[in-house]
XYZ file of C-alpha atoms in Angstrom:
382
model
C 90.406 83.899 121.210
C 91.655 82.911 124.156
C 93.349 79.244 125.015
C 91.078 76.876 126.808
C 92.635 73.973 128.146
C 90.914 71.197 130.653
C 90.589 67.500 130.621
C 92.929 66.937 127.832
C 90.785 69.424 125.542
C 92.743 72.273 123.623
C 91.108 75.235 122.079
C 93.519 76.620 119.533
C 93.418 80.388 118.552
C 93.390 80.175 114.464
C 92.735 82.788 112.333
C 90.220 82.744 109.897
C 90.536 80.571 106.797
C 89.620 82.245 103.724
C 86.668 80.602 102.033
C 86.352 80.402 98.166
C 83.315 82.449 98.338
C 85.280 85.247 99.857
C 88.096 84.945 97.670
C 86.762 83.670 94.168
C 83.589 85.313 93.357
C 82.667 83.296 90.453
C 82.958 79.616 90.277
C 84.146 79.694 86.620
C 87.220 81.574 87.599
C 88.271 79.040 90.382
C 87.512 75.974 87.718
C 89.364 77.809 85.198
C 92.435 78.355 87.552
C 92.519 74.888 88.688
C 92.761 73.795 84.957
C 95.639 76.100 84.414
C 97.540 75.507 87.831
C 96.915 71.809 89.098
C 97.056 71.608 92.812
C 99.805 69.152 92.677
C 102.112 71.943 90.878
C 103.112 73.240 94.113
C 104.866 69.963 94.733
C 107.345 70.899 92.037
C 108.698 73.374 94.527
C 111.804 72.461 96.142
C 112.431 72.523 99.784
C 116.292 73.211 99.667
C 116.547 75.652 96.814
C 117.456 79.004 97.859
C 116.446 82.154 96.378
C 118.232 84.342 98.861
C 122.065 84.663 100.089
C 123.533 81.329 101.382
C 123.032 82.313 105.031
C 119.572 82.546 104.879
C 116.727 79.799 104.186
C 114.285 80.971 101.587
C 111.077 79.074 101.394
C 109.321 79.682 97.658
C 105.760 80.627 98.095
C 102.946 79.780 95.298
C 100.704 82.790 94.822
C 97.152 81.574 94.127
C 95.249 84.640 92.668
C 96.642 87.043 95.147
C 94.232 85.171 97.830
C 96.440 82.501 99.424
C 100.380 82.150 99.866
C 101.321 78.474 100.126
C 104.726 76.972 100.495
C 106.184 73.466 101.110
C 107.105 71.586 104.254
C 107.551 68.190 105.418
C 106.784 65.992 108.346
C 108.128 62.858 109.668
C 110.967 60.326 108.604
C 110.749 59.775 105.938
C 109.288 63.006 104.935
C 105.641 63.713 103.979
C 105.089 66.595 102.078
C 102.437 69.242 103.041
C 101.433 72.788 101.416
C 100.621 75.049 104.181
C 99.720 78.789 104.833
C 102.396 80.523 106.948
C 100.246 82.429 109.058
C 101.373 85.160 111.234
C 98.134 85.417 113.476
C 98.198 82.071 114.768
C 101.087 79.924 116.477
C 100.368 76.319 115.931
C 100.935 73.801 112.998
C 98.100 71.430 111.846
C 97.649 69.187 108.798
C 95.247 66.497 107.855
C 95.425 62.964 109.463
C 95.180 59.861 107.268
C 92.559 59.225 109.963
C 90.385 61.792 108.711
C 87.598 61.042 106.288
C 85.980 64.525 105.552
C 85.635 65.522 102.228
C 88.110 68.161 103.131
C 90.840 65.663 104.057
C 90.438 63.459 101.146
C 91.034 66.015 98.938
C 94.194 67.078 100.559
C 97.483 65.230 101.409
C 97.058 63.542 104.811
C 100.005 62.401 107.512
C 100.323 58.832 108.154
C 101.737 58.285 111.581
C 102.776 54.664 110.940
C 105.152 55.704 108.128
C 107.178 57.736 110.229
C 109.792 56.347 112.654
C 110.046 59.649 114.456
C 106.397 60.096 115.329
C 105.276 60.485 118.927
C 101.753 60.418 120.068
C 100.238 62.079 122.548
C 96.715 61.571 124.612
C 95.802 65.157 124.095
C 92.808 66.182 121.563
C 92.865 69.548 120.162
C 90.083 71.453 118.327
C 90.569 74.173 115.835
C 88.003 76.872 115.126
C 88.249 78.284 111.611
C 85.772 81.123 110.931
C 83.130 78.666 109.968
C 82.841 75.356 111.692
C 85.025 73.216 113.514
C 88.291 70.959 112.710
C 89.175 68.365 115.225
C 92.071 66.156 115.786
C 94.944 65.036 117.994
C 98.296 66.520 119.149
C 101.497 64.687 117.934
C 105.192 65.299 117.694
C 107.336 64.660 114.849
C 110.415 66.249 112.883
C 109.303 69.089 110.770
C 111.492 70.552 108.005
C 110.985 74.168 106.909
C 113.448 75.399 104.092
C 116.835 73.991 104.898
C 115.929 73.855 108.707
C 114.469 70.952 110.811
C 112.473 71.391 113.930
C 113.007 68.286 115.923
C 110.075 66.845 118.105
C 107.837 69.556 116.916
C 104.227 69.539 118.174
C 101.453 69.690 115.711
C 97.805 68.867 115.189
C 96.382 66.069 113.033
C 93.051 66.840 112.236
C 90.645 63.958 112.390
C 87.570 65.882 111.121
C 87.289 68.837 108.948
C 83.502 69.589 108.179
C 84.331 73.121 107.149
C 82.985 72.967 103.467
C 85.439 75.928 102.549
C 88.306 73.742 103.139
C 87.200 71.129 100.533
C 88.631 73.622 97.738
C 91.252 75.185 99.568
C 94.698 75.442 97.812
C 96.475 74.300 100.852
C 96.627 71.284 103.269
C 97.239 72.875 106.533
C 98.485 76.076 108.461
C 101.813 76.928 110.244
C 101.683 79.626 112.567
C 104.489 82.180 113.096
C 102.956 84.123 116.120
C 104.338 84.161 119.503
C 104.001 81.403 121.929
C 101.218 82.889 123.662
C 98.803 81.992 121.116
C 100.028 78.387 120.901
C 98.588 75.309 122.391
C 99.203 75.220 126.225
C 102.597 73.396 126.588
C 103.814 73.640 123.030
C 106.554 75.269 121.337
C 105.722 77.202 118.022
C 107.801 75.775 115.121
C 110.011 79.025 114.779
C 110.587 79.031 118.528
C 111.664 75.297 118.510
C 114.136 76.158 115.697
C 115.658 79.017 117.699
C 115.785 76.775 120.573
C 117.556 74.018 118.769
C 120.036 76.753 117.662
C 118.834 76.315 113.851
C 118.545 79.753 112.735
C 121.359 82.333 112.825
C 118.993 85.239 113.477
C 115.790 85.157 115.339
C 113.885 86.807 112.435
C 111.860 85.911 109.267
C 110.550 87.876 106.666
C 107.966 87.851 103.893
C 108.039 89.146 100.155
C 104.570 88.658 98.735
C 104.366 89.392 95.046
C 101.349 90.160 93.126
C 99.454 87.745 90.950
C 101.449 89.060 87.825
C 104.879 88.592 89.443
C 106.775 85.607 90.563
C 108.849 84.922 93.277
C 106.946 85.331 96.767
C 109.177 84.037 99.528
C 109.317 83.392 103.252
C 113.004 84.207 104.710
C 114.044 82.613 107.819
C 117.133 83.526 109.861
C 117.769 86.704 108.118
C 116.676 89.353 105.564
C 117.826 89.507 101.748
C 118.019 93.197 100.797
C 117.127 92.464 97.259
C 113.388 92.276 98.005
C 113.045 95.957 98.845
C 113.935 99.437 98.222
C 115.082 101.908 100.641
C 115.587 101.498 104.391
C 113.661 99.337 106.517
C 111.641 101.462 109.371
C 111.469 99.855 112.421
C 108.190 99.767 114.571
C 108.002 98.381 118.153
C 105.500 95.787 118.958
C 102.723 97.247 121.342
C 101.780 93.289 122.263
C 103.597 90.041 122.288
C 101.085 87.525 121.040
C 99.972 88.808 117.533
C 102.434 90.809 115.467
C 100.486 93.814 116.949
C 101.659 97.391 116.598
C 100.623 101.011 117.198
C 98.735 102.466 114.233
C 98.679 106.424 114.295
C 95.897 107.161 111.880
C 94.240 106.510 108.578
C 93.769 109.279 106.412
C 92.292 109.861 102.846
C 92.827 113.022 100.924
C 94.074 114.677 104.369
C 91.118 113.769 106.396
C 91.279 111.073 109.028
C 88.946 108.262 108.438
C 89.953 105.495 110.842
C 92.105 105.341 114.199
C 91.184 108.970 115.079
C 92.916 108.776 118.333
C 95.438 105.988 117.371
C 94.743 102.434 117.805
C 96.101 99.068 117.327
C 97.301 96.940 114.208
C 97.946 93.303 113.388
C 99.912 92.179 110.357
C 98.360 89.298 109.313
C 99.567 87.015 106.330
C 96.515 84.810 106.705
C 94.154 87.377 105.733
C 93.423 88.748 102.398
C 91.989 92.149 103.187
C 92.223 95.275 105.002
C 89.984 94.702 108.085
C 88.544 97.336 110.575
C 85.611 98.122 112.856
C 82.387 98.148 110.864
C 81.300 101.672 111.441
C 84.536 102.842 110.097
C 84.716 100.395 107.395
C 81.125 101.484 106.279
C 82.186 104.934 105.923
C 85.229 103.911 103.846
C 83.074 101.981 101.426
C 80.962 104.992 100.998
C 84.157 107.175 100.336
C 85.100 104.937 97.421
C 81.345 104.341 96.477
C 81.154 100.956 96.934
C 77.800 99.424 96.718
C 76.564 96.170 98.411
C 75.330 93.852 95.852
C 74.934 90.198 96.477
C 76.818 89.994 99.616
C 79.716 91.852 98.312
C 81.098 95.616 98.298
C 81.295 96.325 94.416
C 83.279 99.404 93.099
C 83.488 100.465 89.521
C 86.614 99.363 87.921
C 87.594 102.833 86.745
C 88.247 103.831 90.225
C 91.516 101.793 90.606
C 93.232 104.620 88.508
C 91.277 107.451 89.768
C 90.678 107.126 93.701
C 93.354 108.751 95.899
C 95.858 106.792 98.324
C 94.636 105.534 101.842
C 97.410 106.830 104.007
C 98.344 104.555 107.173
C 100.714 106.365 109.269
C 102.825 104.176 111.556
C 105.318 105.291 113.928
C 105.251 108.864 112.329
C 105.828 107.230 108.832
C 103.378 107.469 105.960
C 102.425 104.292 104.134
C 100.339 104.921 101.122
C 98.152 101.934 100.030
C 96.835 102.856 96.346
C 93.241 102.331 94.823
C 94.695 99.323 92.493
C 95.450 97.861 95.986
C 92.448 98.337 97.755
C 90.085 97.632 94.849
C 90.824 94.074 93.168
C 89.600 93.149 89.924
C 86.791 90.453 89.398
C 86.353 87.964 86.531
C 84.992 90.244 84.162
C 86.362 93.856 83.287
C 83.042 95.507 84.766
C 83.503 93.799 87.977
C 85.577 95.065 90.778
C 85.593 94.601 94.571
C 86.400 96.628 97.759
C 89.268 95.038 99.841
C 88.041 96.561 102.994
C 86.140 94.470 105.304
C 84.659 95.219 108.733
C 84.174 92.819 112.162
C 87.440 93.732 114.302
C 84.917 95.141 116.947
C 84.755 91.285 117.997
C 88.557 91.348 118.890
C 88.058 93.741 121.904
C 87.066 97.251 123.014
C 90.158 98.794 121.498
C 90.031 99.829 118.024
C 91.944 97.380 116.071
C 92.678 96.980 112.252
C 93.961 94.178 110.578
C 96.813 94.685 107.863
C 96.500 91.476 105.588
C 97.956 90.633 102.138
C 96.754 93.949 100.605
C 99.354 95.870 102.778
C 101.968 93.028 102.926
C 102.337 93.223 98.801
C 103.010 96.581 98.935
C 105.774 96.577 101.985
C 108.423 93.970 102.383
C 108.105 92.941 106.318
C 110.711 91.748 108.460
C 109.478 90.059 111.882
C 112.117 90.088 114.552
C 111.628 88.098 117.583
C 114.767 89.152 118.989
C 114.256 92.819 119.328
C 110.274 92.296 119.267
C 109.611 94.717 116.312
C 108.574 94.813 112.782
C 110.568 96.203 109.847
C 108.658 97.784 106.932
C 110.166 98.884 103.343
C 108.734 99.216 99.766
C 108.674 95.919 98.220
C 110.259 95.587 94.896
């Protein structure tokens, strides 16, 4: 989406917010998970505790069933706590306002401007567009703390209406974008850029380590890289565009046969998406290859395929990055129910073939996002 600004109205490009139906196929699975992992458990995560070397600020992320990775930030003085998705495919920060009475707001923490001595209002209204529905609110400015860094006078959206039903059961309060300024609200500075401008971070980089649901320790690193989270050397890939974290993808192969990106294409690394997304036509062919069957609006796969099917190879900058069947096929709530992690629809992004490498890919490969040299670093995650 492109920004639209007129008469005080701002359209914020926002990556799709994953719905509960897309990620928790059975209601019982969601209910059981919430019983075992209460929503307020994430409040126990400290904001200042570091998992990395002293020079780097590391923020703990909570992994909800390999579908959403959530961490804590605070806004205001004194600080008000929020759980957010750190989204590399958008550039704005938004949280619910205490003036929002939608069910999605009242079931989550909301920001109260009157309780913050550093809050500054604006006359600008904002509208955010998740994948289904509309979230609207106001633009404000306040102090935002992320890890041990503080972003002063930070622009953020305060939602006043969240009619999107999927947000009612979301495991997060809002979204903090880590994309380039070109995706941000016109006239505002994203959080990472503000930290950089204010001299807060030692190096203009951040990195993501996303563990699987069976492991602990998912981390967002800001200001540097901790080598303990990956093996081998980082392979650097230059960006092909500076809005999303977008790179050139050479090809996608399966058992030596090219099945996608036949003439080279574009790829976006997106921490706000759970899946591997591509053009519908190519995805349809891939679903046939893995013998996925479309049942009840889902592509179901035999669970035994997780240990028998071959890897898909994503070749980036002449380096091969295998994605094994255990990654592109996920388990359901029963032993006999598994699903494809491939999804279509990226043809809506433009004429050029584009793939989105979401959490399926990011769990396998530790990723460094280097704003200083406009590149991405990839290495095998531990």
